Short mmCIF file of C-alpha atoms and ligand atoms in Angstrom, two decimals:
data_model
loop_
_atom_site.label_atom_id
_atom_site.label_comp_id
_atom_site.label_asym_id
_atom_site.label_seq_id
_atom_site.Cartn_x
_atom_site.Cartn_y
_atom_site.Cartn_z
CA MET A 13 -16.18 -5.11 -41.10
CA VAL A 14 -18.23 -4.11 -38.47
CA VAL A 15 -17.97 -0.73 -36.73
CA ARG A 16 -19.63 -0.75 -33.40
CA CYS A 17 -20.45 2.77 -32.13
CA PHE A 18 -19.60 2.63 -28.72
CA VAL A 19 -20.44 6.15 -26.26
CA GLY A 20 -19.24 4.65 -23.30
CA LEU A 21 -20.13 1.79 -20.83
CA PHE A 22 -22.39 4.17 -18.83
CA GLU A 23 -24.59 7.27 -19.77
CA VAL A 24 -26.62 9.43 -17.50
CA VAL A 25 -29.96 10.55 -18.91
CA VAL A 26 -31.68 12.45 -16.19
CA GLU A 27 -30.70 13.27 -13.11
CA ASP A 28 -32.57 14.03 -9.51
CA LEU A 29 -30.77 14.58 -6.44
CA LEU A 30 -28.14 11.57 -6.50
CA GLY A 31 -30.13 9.27 -8.45
CA ARG A 32 -30.26 8.89 -12.18
CA ILE A 33 -31.51 7.22 -14.97
CA GLY A 34 -28.85 5.82 -16.56
CA ARG A 35 -27.79 3.44 -19.61
CA LEU A 36 -25.31 0.95 -18.70
CA ARG A 37 -23.80 -0.87 -21.69
CA THR A 38 -22.05 -4.25 -21.28
CA ARG A 39 -19.24 -5.30 -23.42
CA SER A 40 -21.42 -7.64 -25.53
CA GLY A 41 -23.39 -4.61 -26.66
CA LYS A 42 -26.66 -5.48 -23.93
CA VAL A 43 -28.25 -2.19 -22.64
CA VAL A 44 -29.87 -1.98 -19.25
CA GLU A 45 -31.69 0.90 -17.69
CA THR A 46 -30.85 2.06 -14.52
CA PRO A 47 -31.11 2.12 -11.53
CA ALA A 48 -31.71 -1.70 -11.78
CA PHE A 49 -32.88 -4.17 -9.04
CA LEU A 50 -31.17 -7.26 -9.77
CA PRO A 51 -32.67 -10.37 -8.12
CA VAL A 52 -30.39 -12.90 -6.62
CA ILE A 53 -30.64 -16.16 -8.46
CA ASN A 54 -29.39 -19.60 -6.44
CA PRO A 55 -27.80 -21.25 -9.44
CA ILE A 56 -28.45 -24.47 -8.18
CA ARG A 57 -32.05 -24.47 -6.68
CA GLN A 58 -33.30 -21.55 -9.01
CA ASP A 59 -36.47 -21.38 -6.82
CA ILE A 60 -37.88 -18.71 -8.88
CA PRO A 61 -35.88 -19.14 -12.40
CA ALA A 62 -34.25 -16.06 -14.05
CA SER A 63 -36.41 -16.83 -17.27
CA TRP A 64 -39.76 -16.67 -15.19
CA ILE A 65 -38.59 -13.22 -13.92
CA ALA A 66 -37.54 -11.89 -17.42
CA GLU A 67 -40.86 -13.17 -19.00
CA ASN A 68 -43.34 -11.85 -16.14
CA LEU A 69 -41.25 -9.13 -14.57
CA ARG A 70 -39.18 -7.97 -18.10
CA ALA A 71 -36.02 -8.20 -15.78
CA GLU A 72 -32.92 -7.25 -17.89
CA ILE A 73 -30.51 -8.15 -15.24
CA VAL A 74 -30.00 -10.59 -12.47
CA ILE A 75 -27.17 -11.85 -10.50
CA THR A 76 -25.84 -14.80 -9.50
CA ASN A 77 -23.04 -16.32 -7.57
CA ALA A 78 -19.65 -17.30 -9.16
CA TYR A 79 -18.17 -19.07 -6.17
CA ILE A 80 -21.19 -21.52 -6.35
CA LEU A 81 -20.90 -22.31 -9.90
CA TYR A 82 -17.27 -22.72 -9.26
CA LYS A 83 -17.79 -25.16 -6.59
CA ARG A 84 -20.93 -27.08 -7.85
CA LEU A 85 -21.30 -26.55 -11.59
CA ARG A 86 -17.62 -25.77 -13.01
CA ASN A 87 -17.78 -28.19 -16.27
CA GLU A 88 -21.12 -27.56 -17.03
CA VAL A 89 -21.12 -23.71 -16.64
CA LEU A 90 -17.83 -23.50 -18.69
CA GLU A 91 -19.55 -25.43 -21.30
CA LYS A 92 -22.94 -23.54 -21.39
CA THR A 93 -21.70 -20.16 -20.19
CA VAL A 94 -23.58 -18.74 -16.98
CA HIS A 95 -26.82 -17.54 -19.34
CA GLY A 96 -27.07 -20.91 -20.82
CA ILE A 97 -27.07 -22.19 -17.07
CA LEU A 98 -29.67 -19.74 -16.08
CA GLU A 99 -31.76 -19.84 -19.39
CA PHE A 100 -31.59 -16.11 -19.55
CA ASN A 101 -30.46 -13.82 -22.49
CA GLY A 102 -30.43 -10.72 -20.34
CA VAL A 103 -27.60 -9.35 -18.37
CA VAL A 104 -26.13 -11.29 -15.92
CA MET A 105 -23.82 -9.99 -12.98
CA THR A 106 -21.71 -12.46 -10.76
CA ASP A 107 -21.08 -12.10 -7.46
CA SER A 108 -17.49 -13.74 -6.31
CA GLY A 109 -17.40 -15.73 -2.96
CA GLY A 110 -17.72 -12.64 -0.85
CA TYR A 111 -21.06 -13.36 0.43
CA GLN A 112 -19.79 -16.87 1.10
CA ILE A 113 -17.05 -15.60 3.38
CA LEU A 114 -19.16 -13.24 4.85
CA GLU A 115 -21.50 -16.23 6.35
CA TYR A 116 -18.97 -18.99 6.74
CA GLY A 117 -15.76 -17.11 7.15
CA GLU A 118 -14.07 -18.06 4.70
CA VAL A 119 -13.51 -19.90 0.69
CA ASP A 120 -10.68 -22.36 -0.60
CA VAL A 121 -10.49 -20.27 -3.97
CA GLY A 122 -8.05 -17.35 -4.85
CA PRO A 123 -8.37 -14.27 -6.64
CA GLU A 124 -6.95 -15.21 -9.45
CA ASP A 125 -9.31 -18.27 -9.78
CA ILE A 126 -12.48 -16.67 -9.62
CA ALA A 127 -11.44 -13.86 -12.03
CA VAL A 128 -10.44 -16.45 -14.95
CA PHE A 129 -13.55 -18.42 -14.14
CA GLU A 130 -15.70 -15.31 -14.29
CA GLU A 131 -14.38 -14.37 -17.74
CA ALA A 132 -14.52 -17.68 -19.01
CA ILE A 133 -18.32 -18.15 -18.04
CA LYS A 134 -18.89 -15.14 -20.14
CA THR A 135 -20.75 -13.07 -17.24
CA ASP A 136 -21.45 -9.40 -18.29
CA ILE A 137 -20.52 -8.09 -14.94
CA ALA A 138 -17.80 -9.41 -12.80
CA VAL A 139 -17.18 -9.09 -9.09
CA PRO A 140 -13.65 -9.88 -8.35
CA LEU A 141 -13.38 -12.14 -4.84
CA ASP A 142 -13.34 -9.15 -1.63
CA ILE A 143 -13.31 -9.94 1.80
CA PRO A 144 -16.37 -8.27 3.31
CA THR A 145 -16.22 -6.07 6.32
CA GLY A 146 -19.84 -6.78 7.76
CA LEU A 147 -20.17 -5.18 11.34
CA SER A 148 -16.61 -6.29 12.56
CA SER A 149 -14.44 -4.46 14.90
CA ARG A 150 -11.89 -2.01 13.37
CA GLU A 151 -8.84 -4.24 13.59
CA GLN A 152 -10.65 -6.72 11.37
CA ALA A 153 -12.10 -4.16 9.23
CA VAL A 154 -8.57 -2.83 8.55
CA GLU A 155 -7.64 -6.66 7.45
CA SER A 156 -10.72 -6.85 5.03
CA VAL A 157 -9.93 -3.82 3.43
CA GLU A 158 -6.25 -4.67 2.90
CA LYS A 159 -7.16 -8.16 1.81
CA THR A 160 -9.74 -6.70 -0.48
CA LEU A 161 -7.21 -4.24 -2.29
CA ARG A 162 -4.75 -6.79 -2.55
CA ASN A 163 -7.50 -9.08 -4.54
CA LEU A 164 -8.53 -6.49 -6.50
CA GLU A 165 -5.10 -5.79 -7.43
CA THR A 166 -4.50 -9.19 -8.40
CA THR A 167 -7.64 -9.31 -10.24
CA ILE A 168 -6.54 -6.17 -12.17
CA ARG A 169 -2.89 -7.85 -12.99
CA ILE A 170 -4.75 -11.07 -14.23
CA LEU A 171 -7.33 -8.92 -16.51
CA ALA A 172 -4.13 -6.95 -17.56
CA GLU A 173 -2.46 -10.14 -19.01
CA ARG A 174 -5.48 -10.94 -21.05
CA SER A 175 -5.62 -9.29 -24.60
CA GLU A 176 -9.71 -9.10 -24.00
CA LYS A 177 -12.24 -8.96 -21.71
CA HIS A 178 -15.36 -9.98 -21.49
CA ALA A 179 -17.01 -8.58 -18.31
CA LEU A 180 -17.40 -5.28 -16.78
CA TRP A 181 -15.18 -5.26 -13.89
CA VAL A 182 -16.41 -4.24 -10.45
CA GLY A 183 -14.15 -2.66 -8.34
CA THR A 184 -15.66 -3.18 -4.50
CA VAL A 185 -15.55 -0.93 -1.52
CA GLN A 186 -15.37 -2.25 1.93
CA GLY A 187 -14.75 -0.92 5.38
CA GLY A 188 -18.16 -1.72 7.25
CA VAL A 189 -18.91 1.37 9.15
CA HIS A 190 -15.74 2.67 9.56
CA LEU A 191 -16.20 5.88 7.16
CA ASP A 192 -12.35 6.99 7.19
CA LEU A 193 -11.73 3.00 6.03
CA VAL A 194 -14.23 3.32 3.62
CA ARG A 195 -12.77 6.43 2.64
CA PHE A 196 -9.45 5.16 2.13
CA CYS A 197 -10.85 1.82 0.34
CA ALA A 198 -13.04 3.98 -2.16
CA GLU A 199 -9.87 6.04 -3.41
CA LYS A 200 -7.73 3.27 -3.57
CA VAL A 201 -10.43 1.46 -5.85
CA ARG A 202 -10.96 4.68 -7.63
CA GLU A 203 -7.08 4.63 -8.82
CA MET A 204 -7.30 1.20 -10.07
CA GLY A 205 -9.49 1.64 -12.96
CA PHE A 206 -12.66 -0.62 -12.66
CA ASP A 207 -15.60 -0.21 -15.06
CA MET A 208 -17.96 0.11 -11.88
CA TYR A 209 -17.84 0.06 -8.43
CA ALA A 210 -20.04 -1.61 -5.43
CA LEU A 211 -20.47 -0.97 -1.68
CA GLY A 212 -19.89 -4.16 0.34
CA SER A 213 -21.87 -5.72 2.81
CA PRO A 214 -24.27 -2.75 4.50
CA THR A 215 -26.96 -6.03 4.99
CA PRO A 216 -26.20 -6.32 8.85
CA LEU A 217 -26.64 -2.33 8.95
CA MET A 218 -29.96 -3.02 7.65
CA GLU A 219 -31.34 -5.79 9.25
CA SER A 220 -30.83 -3.87 12.41
CA TYR A 221 -32.30 -0.49 11.01
CA ARG A 222 -29.52 1.29 10.92
CA PHE A 223 -30.37 3.74 8.40
CA SER A 224 -28.69 6.71 9.44
CA LYS A 225 -25.25 4.92 9.41
CA LEU A 226 -26.00 2.97 6.22
CA PHE A 227 -26.69 6.56 4.29
CA GLU A 228 -23.28 8.20 5.67
CA VAL A 229 -21.35 5.22 4.66
CA LEU A 230 -23.07 5.33 1.13
CA PHE A 231 -22.42 9.22 0.75
CA THR A 232 -18.76 8.34 1.86
CA ALA A 233 -18.38 6.17 -0.72
CA LYS A 234 -20.26 7.80 -3.45
CA SER A 235 -18.51 11.25 -2.70
CA THR A 236 -15.51 9.80 -2.92
CA LEU A 237 -15.61 7.48 -6.00
CA GLY A 238 -17.28 10.02 -8.05
CA TYR A 239 -20.43 10.37 -10.21
CA ASP A 240 -18.76 9.20 -13.45
CA LYS A 241 -19.23 5.34 -13.25
CA PRO A 242 -22.16 3.17 -11.83
CA LEU A 243 -22.18 2.18 -8.20
CA HIS A 244 -23.63 -1.14 -7.18
CA LEU A 245 -25.01 -1.96 -3.32
CA PHE A 246 -24.80 -5.42 -2.46
CA GLY A 247 -27.82 -6.89 -0.64
CA ALA A 248 -30.17 -3.68 -0.73
CA GLY A 249 -32.88 -5.70 1.33
CA HIS A 250 -36.14 -4.29 2.02
CA PRO A 251 -37.86 -2.15 -1.29
CA MET A 252 -38.81 0.52 1.37
CA MET A 253 -35.16 1.85 1.54
CA PHE A 254 -34.57 1.50 -2.27
CA ALA A 255 -35.37 5.05 -3.06
CA PHE A 256 -33.02 6.10 -0.60
CA ALA A 257 -30.21 4.09 -1.81
CA VAL A 258 -30.90 5.95 -5.39
CA ALA A 259 -31.55 9.40 -4.16
CA LEU A 260 -27.76 9.02 -2.21
CA GLY A 261 -25.98 7.44 -6.09
CA VAL A 262 -26.54 3.88 -6.10
CA ASP A 263 -27.48 2.70 -9.67
CA THR A 264 -27.83 -1.16 -9.31
CA PHE A 265 -28.45 -3.12 -6.29
CA ASP A 266 -29.37 -6.55 -5.74
CA SER A 267 -31.47 -8.50 -3.25
CA ALA A 268 -32.13 -12.10 -2.11
CA SER A 269 -34.95 -10.76 0.11
CA TYR A 270 -37.87 -11.49 -1.76
CA TYR A 271 -37.04 -15.24 -1.36
CA LEU A 272 -35.56 -14.93 2.31
CA TYR A 273 -38.67 -13.32 3.45
CA ALA A 274 -40.72 -15.69 1.67
CA GLU A 275 -39.39 -18.59 3.44
CA ASP A 276 -39.99 -17.04 6.32
CA ASP A 277 -43.79 -16.20 5.55
CA ARG A 278 -42.81 -12.44 5.00
CA TYR A 279 -45.28 -10.71 2.53
CA MET A 280 -43.46 -7.35 1.40
CA THR A 281 -45.60 -4.33 0.87
CA GLY A 282 -43.78 -0.90 -0.54
CA THR A 283 -43.48 0.43 3.30
CA GLY A 284 -42.76 -2.85 5.15
CA THR A 285 -43.19 -6.53 5.40
CA ILE A 286 -46.02 -8.53 7.03
CA ARG A 287 -46.21 -12.01 8.49
CA LEU A 288 -48.72 -14.20 6.86
CA ASP A 289 -50.34 -15.24 9.81
CA ARG A 290 -51.17 -11.52 10.76
CA LEU A 291 -52.15 -10.98 7.35
CA ASP A 292 -55.89 -10.29 6.56
CA TYR A 293 -56.34 -9.00 3.22
CA LEU A 294 -53.65 -9.17 0.15
CA VAL A 295 -53.18 -5.36 -0.17
CA CYS A 296 -51.73 -5.94 -3.73
CA GLU A 297 -52.91 -6.21 -7.27
CA CYS A 298 -50.04 -8.27 -8.82
CA PRO A 299 -50.94 -11.23 -10.91
CA ILE A 300 -50.43 -13.43 -7.65
CA CYS A 301 -52.53 -11.67 -5.35
CA SER A 302 -55.35 -11.13 -7.75
CA ASN A 303 -55.38 -14.85 -8.63
CA ILE A 304 -55.76 -16.41 -5.28
CA THR A 305 -57.60 -15.54 -1.56
CA ILE A 306 -55.57 -14.73 1.65
CA GLU A 307 -57.42 -18.17 2.86
CA GLU A 308 -56.28 -20.01 -0.05
CA LEU A 309 -52.65 -18.76 0.21
CA LYS A 310 -52.70 -19.52 4.08
CA LYS A 311 -53.59 -23.16 3.38
CA LEU A 312 -51.15 -24.08 0.61
CA PRO A 313 -48.39 -26.84 1.37
CA ARG A 314 -45.36 -24.76 2.19
CA LYS A 315 -43.18 -24.99 -0.88
CA GLU A 316 -46.06 -23.52 -3.17
CA ARG A 317 -46.84 -20.89 -0.66
CA VAL A 318 -43.09 -19.76 -0.47
CA GLU A 319 -42.85 -19.71 -4.26
CA LEU A 320 -45.95 -17.42 -4.41
CA ILE A 321 -44.84 -14.97 -1.75
CA ALA A 322 -41.47 -14.82 -3.35
CA LYS A 323 -43.22 -13.95 -6.46
CA HIS A 324 -45.49 -11.61 -4.77
CA ASN A 325 -42.39 -10.05 -3.21
CA LEU A 326 -40.47 -9.71 -6.81
CA TYR A 327 -43.54 -7.79 -8.02
CA VAL A 328 -43.43 -5.01 -4.99
CA CYS A 329 -39.39 -4.88 -5.74
CA PHE A 330 -39.76 -4.23 -9.63
CA ARG A 331 -42.93 -1.92 -8.72
CA GLU A 332 -41.18 0.29 -6.32
CA VAL A 333 -38.22 0.58 -9.18
CA ALA A 334 -40.50 1.90 -11.77
CA GLU A 335 -41.81 4.37 -9.12
CA ILE A 336 -38.20 5.83 -8.33
CA LYS A 337 -37.62 5.91 -11.99
CA GLN A 338 -40.93 8.04 -12.70
CA ALA A 339 -40.01 10.35 -9.78
CA ILE A 340 -36.62 10.70 -11.13
CA LYS A 341 -38.01 11.66 -14.41
CA ASP A 342 -40.76 13.88 -12.81
CA GLY A 343 -38.03 15.56 -10.77
CA ARG A 344 -39.73 14.67 -7.45
CA LEU A 345 -37.38 11.78 -5.72
CA VAL A 346 -37.26 14.01 -2.88
CA GLU A 347 -41.00 13.45 -2.51
CA LEU A 348 -41.00 9.92 -2.73
CA LEU A 349 -38.28 10.16 0.08
CA GLU A 350 -40.82 11.96 2.27
CA ILE A 351 -43.35 9.47 1.60
CA LYS A 352 -40.89 6.34 1.82
CA ALA A 353 -39.36 7.95 5.26
CA ARG A 354 -42.91 7.31 7.06
CA SER A 355 -42.48 3.58 6.76
CA HIS A 356 -40.36 3.18 9.93
CA PRO A 357 -39.44 5.80 12.28
CA SER A 358 -35.29 4.61 11.76
CA LEU A 359 -35.80 5.68 8.26
CA TYR A 360 -37.85 8.85 8.93
CA GLN A 361 -34.43 9.82 11.43
CA ALA A 362 -31.85 8.60 8.80
CA PHE A 363 -34.01 10.75 6.04
CA ARG A 364 -33.94 13.78 8.55
CA GLU A 365 -30.42 13.38 8.71
CA VAL A 366 -29.74 13.30 5.67
CA VAL A 367 -31.34 16.55 4.54
CA LEU A 368 -30.03 18.69 7.45
CA ARG A 369 -26.37 17.68 6.52
CA LYS A 370 -25.22 20.74 4.39
CA ASP A 371 -22.39 18.74 2.34
CA ILE A 372 -24.98 16.31 1.45
CA VAL A 373 -27.50 18.77 0.30
CA GLU A 374 -25.08 20.84 -1.55
CA VAL A 375 -23.85 17.85 -3.64
CA MET A 376 -27.29 16.97 -4.36
CA GLU A 377 -28.36 20.76 -5.34
CA HIS A 378 -25.41 20.16 -7.98
CA HIS A 379 -27.22 17.13 -9.45
CA THR A 380 -30.75 18.27 -9.45
CA PRO A 381 -31.72 19.97 -12.87
CA LEU A 382 -32.88 23.71 -12.82
CA TYR A 383 -36.14 22.65 -13.95
CA SER A 384 -38.95 19.90 -13.79
CA ARG A 385 -41.91 19.05 -15.48
CA ARG A 386 -43.86 18.50 -12.44
CA GLY A 387 -44.70 21.21 -9.86
CA ILE A 388 -43.04 21.29 -6.34
CA ASN A 389 -45.13 20.22 -3.48
CA ILE A 390 -43.89 21.48 0.11
CA TYR A 391 -44.98 19.62 3.11
CA ASP A 392 -42.96 21.13 6.44
CA ASP A 393 -39.48 22.15 7.51
CA LEU A 394 -38.05 19.02 5.83
CA SER A 395 -39.14 20.01 2.43
CA LEU A 396 -37.78 23.37 2.80
CA LYS A 397 -34.42 22.04 2.70
CA ARG A 398 -34.81 20.38 -0.74
CA PRO A 399 -32.51 21.29 -3.48
CA GLU A 400 -35.05 23.79 -5.30
CA VAL A 401 -36.02 25.73 -2.63
CA ARG A 402 -32.59 26.19 -1.43
CA ARG A 403 -31.64 27.17 -4.67
CA ALA A 404 -34.34 29.72 -5.81
CA ARG A 405 -33.72 31.54 -2.01
CA ARG A 406 -30.21 31.51 -2.84
CA LYS A 407 -30.61 33.16 -6.20
CA LEU A 408 -32.91 35.40 -4.88
CA LEU A 409 -30.75 36.50 -2.54
CA GLU A 410 -27.78 37.02 -4.67
CA ASN A 411 -29.37 38.33 -7.71
CA PHE A 412 -32.30 40.56 -6.42
CA PHE A 413 -31.90 41.27 -2.64
CA LYS A 414 -28.33 41.75 -2.40
CA ASN A 415 -27.71 45.72 -1.98
CA ARG A 416 -30.72 46.45 -3.47
CA GLU A 417 -30.96 50.18 -3.74
CA VAL A 418 -35.06 51.12 -3.51
CA GLU A 419 -36.21 53.08 -0.91
CA TYR A 420 -39.61 51.58 0.01
CA ALA A 421 -40.25 47.48 0.39
CA LEU A 422 -44.26 46.97 0.29
CA LEU A 423 -44.52 43.72 1.67
CA LEU A 424 -48.11 42.47 0.55
CA PRO A 425 -49.64 38.94 1.89
CA ILE A 426 -49.34 36.01 -0.94
CA ASN A 427 -52.92 35.25 -1.05
CA LEU A 428 -54.21 38.88 -1.21
CA ASN A 429 -55.97 39.89 -4.51
CA ILE A 430 -55.57 43.36 -4.97
CA SER A 431 -55.77 45.57 -8.02
CA LYS A 432 -53.54 47.83 -9.92
CA ARG A 433 -55.86 50.92 -9.14
CA ARG A 434 -55.96 50.04 -5.22
CA LEU A 435 -52.40 49.21 -5.12
CA GLU A 436 -51.32 52.76 -6.83
CA GLU A 437 -54.20 54.38 -4.46
CA LEU A 438 -52.22 52.71 -1.25
CA LEU A 439 -48.85 53.87 -2.26
CA SER A 440 -49.86 57.47 -2.93
CA LYS A 441 -51.62 57.76 0.04
CA HIS A 442 -48.31 56.75 2.04
CA GLY A 443 -46.31 59.12 0.09
CA VAL A 444 -44.66 56.11 -1.81
CA LYS A 445 -42.48 56.61 -5.28
CA GLU A 446 -40.06 54.16 -5.45
CA VAL A 447 -40.83 50.81 -4.31
CA ASP A 448 -40.28 47.15 -4.47
CA ILE A 449 -43.48 45.09 -4.00
CA LEU A 450 -42.80 41.99 -2.10
CA LEU A 451 -45.22 38.78 -1.27
CA TYR A 452 -44.60 37.64 2.25
CA GLY A 453 -46.10 33.96 3.33
CA GLY A 454 -44.35 31.49 0.54
CA PRO A 455 -41.81 29.20 1.29
CA TYR A 456 -39.03 31.17 -0.33
CA GLY A 457 -39.50 34.21 1.96
CA LEU A 458 -40.15 36.95 0.30
CA LEU A 459 -40.97 37.04 -3.40
CA PRO A 460 -40.80 40.00 -5.80
CA LEU A 461 -44.30 40.53 -7.32
CA GLU A 462 -43.09 40.52 -10.86
CA LEU A 463 -41.48 36.96 -10.62
CA ARG A 464 -44.85 35.12 -9.12
CA TYR A 465 -45.38 33.54 -12.47
CA THR A 466 -42.20 32.07 -12.92
CA TYR A 467 -40.56 28.88 -12.13
CA PRO A 468 -40.27 27.35 -9.45
CA PHE A 469 -42.46 29.94 -7.64
CA ALA A 470 -45.85 29.63 -9.52
CA GLN A 471 -45.52 25.67 -9.71
CA THR A 472 -45.13 25.51 -6.06
CA GLU A 473 -47.82 24.12 -3.53
CA PHE A 474 -47.67 24.27 0.08
CA PRO A 475 -49.69 24.56 3.46
CA LYS A 476 -51.01 27.22 4.86
CA HIS A 477 -49.10 26.78 7.90
CA LEU A 478 -45.95 27.14 6.37
CA SER A 479 -46.35 30.82 5.95
CA CYS A 480 -45.37 31.25 9.67
CA GLU A 481 -42.49 28.65 9.93
CA GLU A 482 -39.66 29.83 11.89
CA ASP A 483 -37.47 28.96 8.50
CA VAL A 484 -39.74 31.09 6.29
CA VAL A 485 -39.71 34.00 8.56
CA GLU A 486 -35.75 33.99 8.76
CA THR A 487 -35.54 33.71 5.50
CA VAL A 488 -37.48 37.01 4.98
CA VAL A 489 -35.35 38.65 7.64
CA GLN A 490 -32.21 37.57 5.72
CA GLN A 491 -33.50 39.22 2.71
CA ILE A 492 -34.76 42.23 3.83
CA ARG A 493 -31.00 42.63 6.03
CA GLU A 494 -28.81 41.83 2.83
CA SER A 495 -30.73 45.03 0.88
CA ARG A 496 -30.38 48.64 1.22
CA TYR A 497 -34.42 49.34 1.72
CA ARG A 498 -34.94 52.65 4.28
CA ASN A 499 -38.34 51.73 4.93
CA ILE A 500 -40.60 48.82 5.11
CA LEU A 501 -44.22 48.78 4.87
CA LEU A 502 -46.10 45.73 5.72
CA LEU A 503 -49.85 45.30 4.79
CA GLU A 504 -51.66 42.73 7.09
CA GLY A 505 -53.30 39.93 5.66
CA ARG A 506 -56.33 37.54 6.28
CA GLY A 507 -56.16 34.08 7.14
CA VAL A 508 -54.98 32.94 10.80
CA TYR A 509 -51.46 31.75 9.22
CA ILE A 510 -50.84 34.90 6.74
CA ARG A 511 -51.58 37.33 9.97
CA GLU A 512 -49.20 34.77 12.21
CA ALA A 513 -46.82 35.20 9.41
CA ALA A 514 -47.03 39.18 9.34
CA LYS A 515 -46.75 39.39 13.18
CA LYS A 516 -43.73 37.23 13.21
CA ILE A 517 -41.75 38.89 10.63
CA GLU A 518 -42.53 42.26 12.21
CA GLU A 519 -41.20 41.22 15.49
CA LYS A 520 -38.20 39.79 13.97
CA LEU A 521 -37.27 42.61 11.80
CA ARG A 522 -37.65 45.16 14.68
CA GLU A 523 -35.50 42.58 16.90
CA VAL A 524 -32.68 43.05 14.24
CA GLY A 525 -33.21 46.74 14.54
CA VAL A 526 -35.49 47.22 10.86
CA LYS A 527 -38.42 49.67 11.54
CA VAL A 528 -41.65 48.66 10.10
CA GLU A 529 -44.94 50.20 9.55
CA VAL A 530 -47.78 47.97 9.72
CA LEU A 531 -50.52 48.95 7.51
CA TYR A 532 -54.02 47.01 8.46
CA ILE A 533 -56.31 45.79 5.35
CA ASP A 534 -59.61 46.52 6.64
CA ARG A 535 -58.47 50.23 7.23
CA GLU A 536 -56.97 50.89 4.03
CA SER A 537 -60.19 49.47 1.88
ZN1 ZN B 628 -48.84 -9.26 -4.90
#
């Protein structure tokens, strides 16, 4: 007897923001590491064969279309299975006819036919026939959600009649840009008991660079569906937004862009696409770009040129995913977002809106580990909203400053090197006995001297201008107001920014009625 140790279909290994490294196990026991990018394979043309992608990019998972297989290769795929047709032994996900409905308006099969067919061709991950909303009106969106939910119920009923399932079944959430419909659909899908979830039809949002809306839709779906099962994003488009999708809770995503862009002579980079006629250098070291010059590429016959650009584009997509996974392991996904946000102003705008949304960052903080093996780099006011900073500030406030019963607080510049002897002299000169020594000028507000070598304070790097950022000064004022210090001594520092910080702290404290005595460093020495 074979005993299979089955600990569940999805296991989260490491989290960062809402992104996670996970292990997705199929019913046949194959395991895929997530987040995973699924190249879309056209089962008829196989322009870039799945076997090439597996061999050259170590792809563990691809997606193809069950509806096209049903219409064009039914008997052959029933005989050979979908893996046989694709000549690919990894994990295969099959989309239903949803994409065709989005493109052509309708398909001529029912959800029952597709469900039975997907099981019969031994697909590993199966999508029921859903009705994409696209960018339709509210009325049409309501209709697509209702039809999708009816189809999902039919699929669940068909599957329940079978003694065994081969595939992991995916519940698709529709609703387009209508957040209440997305939430409603996600609630219903969650109740149905699917193995995985997917968010449908965001492609039109991406094509029109409406990233803010896309992220809102994603967060709405994810927060309603919960965090226990994997979420797939259909049509993830350009690699510059992969990191954002992952940071908002997407575990797997597919895209046909690598080929569609290539057909249009568009060469992908990590931050955008460049039209071949405007490209003067091959800005990539992938095996394709390393073996050809830009002049040679431009002169190739169309078919060969498209194939090479598509292969290069695939390398870019896979490299992006590797970078995202490394960032999650290092606990610096937010820093990757900060870099990627600079790819396009709309993406930057959307990133800003995500970071400033209290409900989103609260959930992200909950899923971000308490420690990371890499330090924390802070660049600007947006970095100050990242989970580690929020958390450290809150803990300082709750565990240190709140109702602190010490008479004196001595505020020292964070960049000051002062010996213990000099510090004692300074305190006795001012008749101070009971005192908290607090460092100002760092991103966390005031830092108690005794915590300066602990995480995350010692591991944080930040530019000097941040010392006098309004957000930082406000934090200092809040910390002082929560405490019960009766005397504040502030030692002015050296350097433009730290002096500016001292000045602002003094002004703000006086504004709220806190008395500050400023000591000048040169007069103290
Ligand atoms: Zn390349």
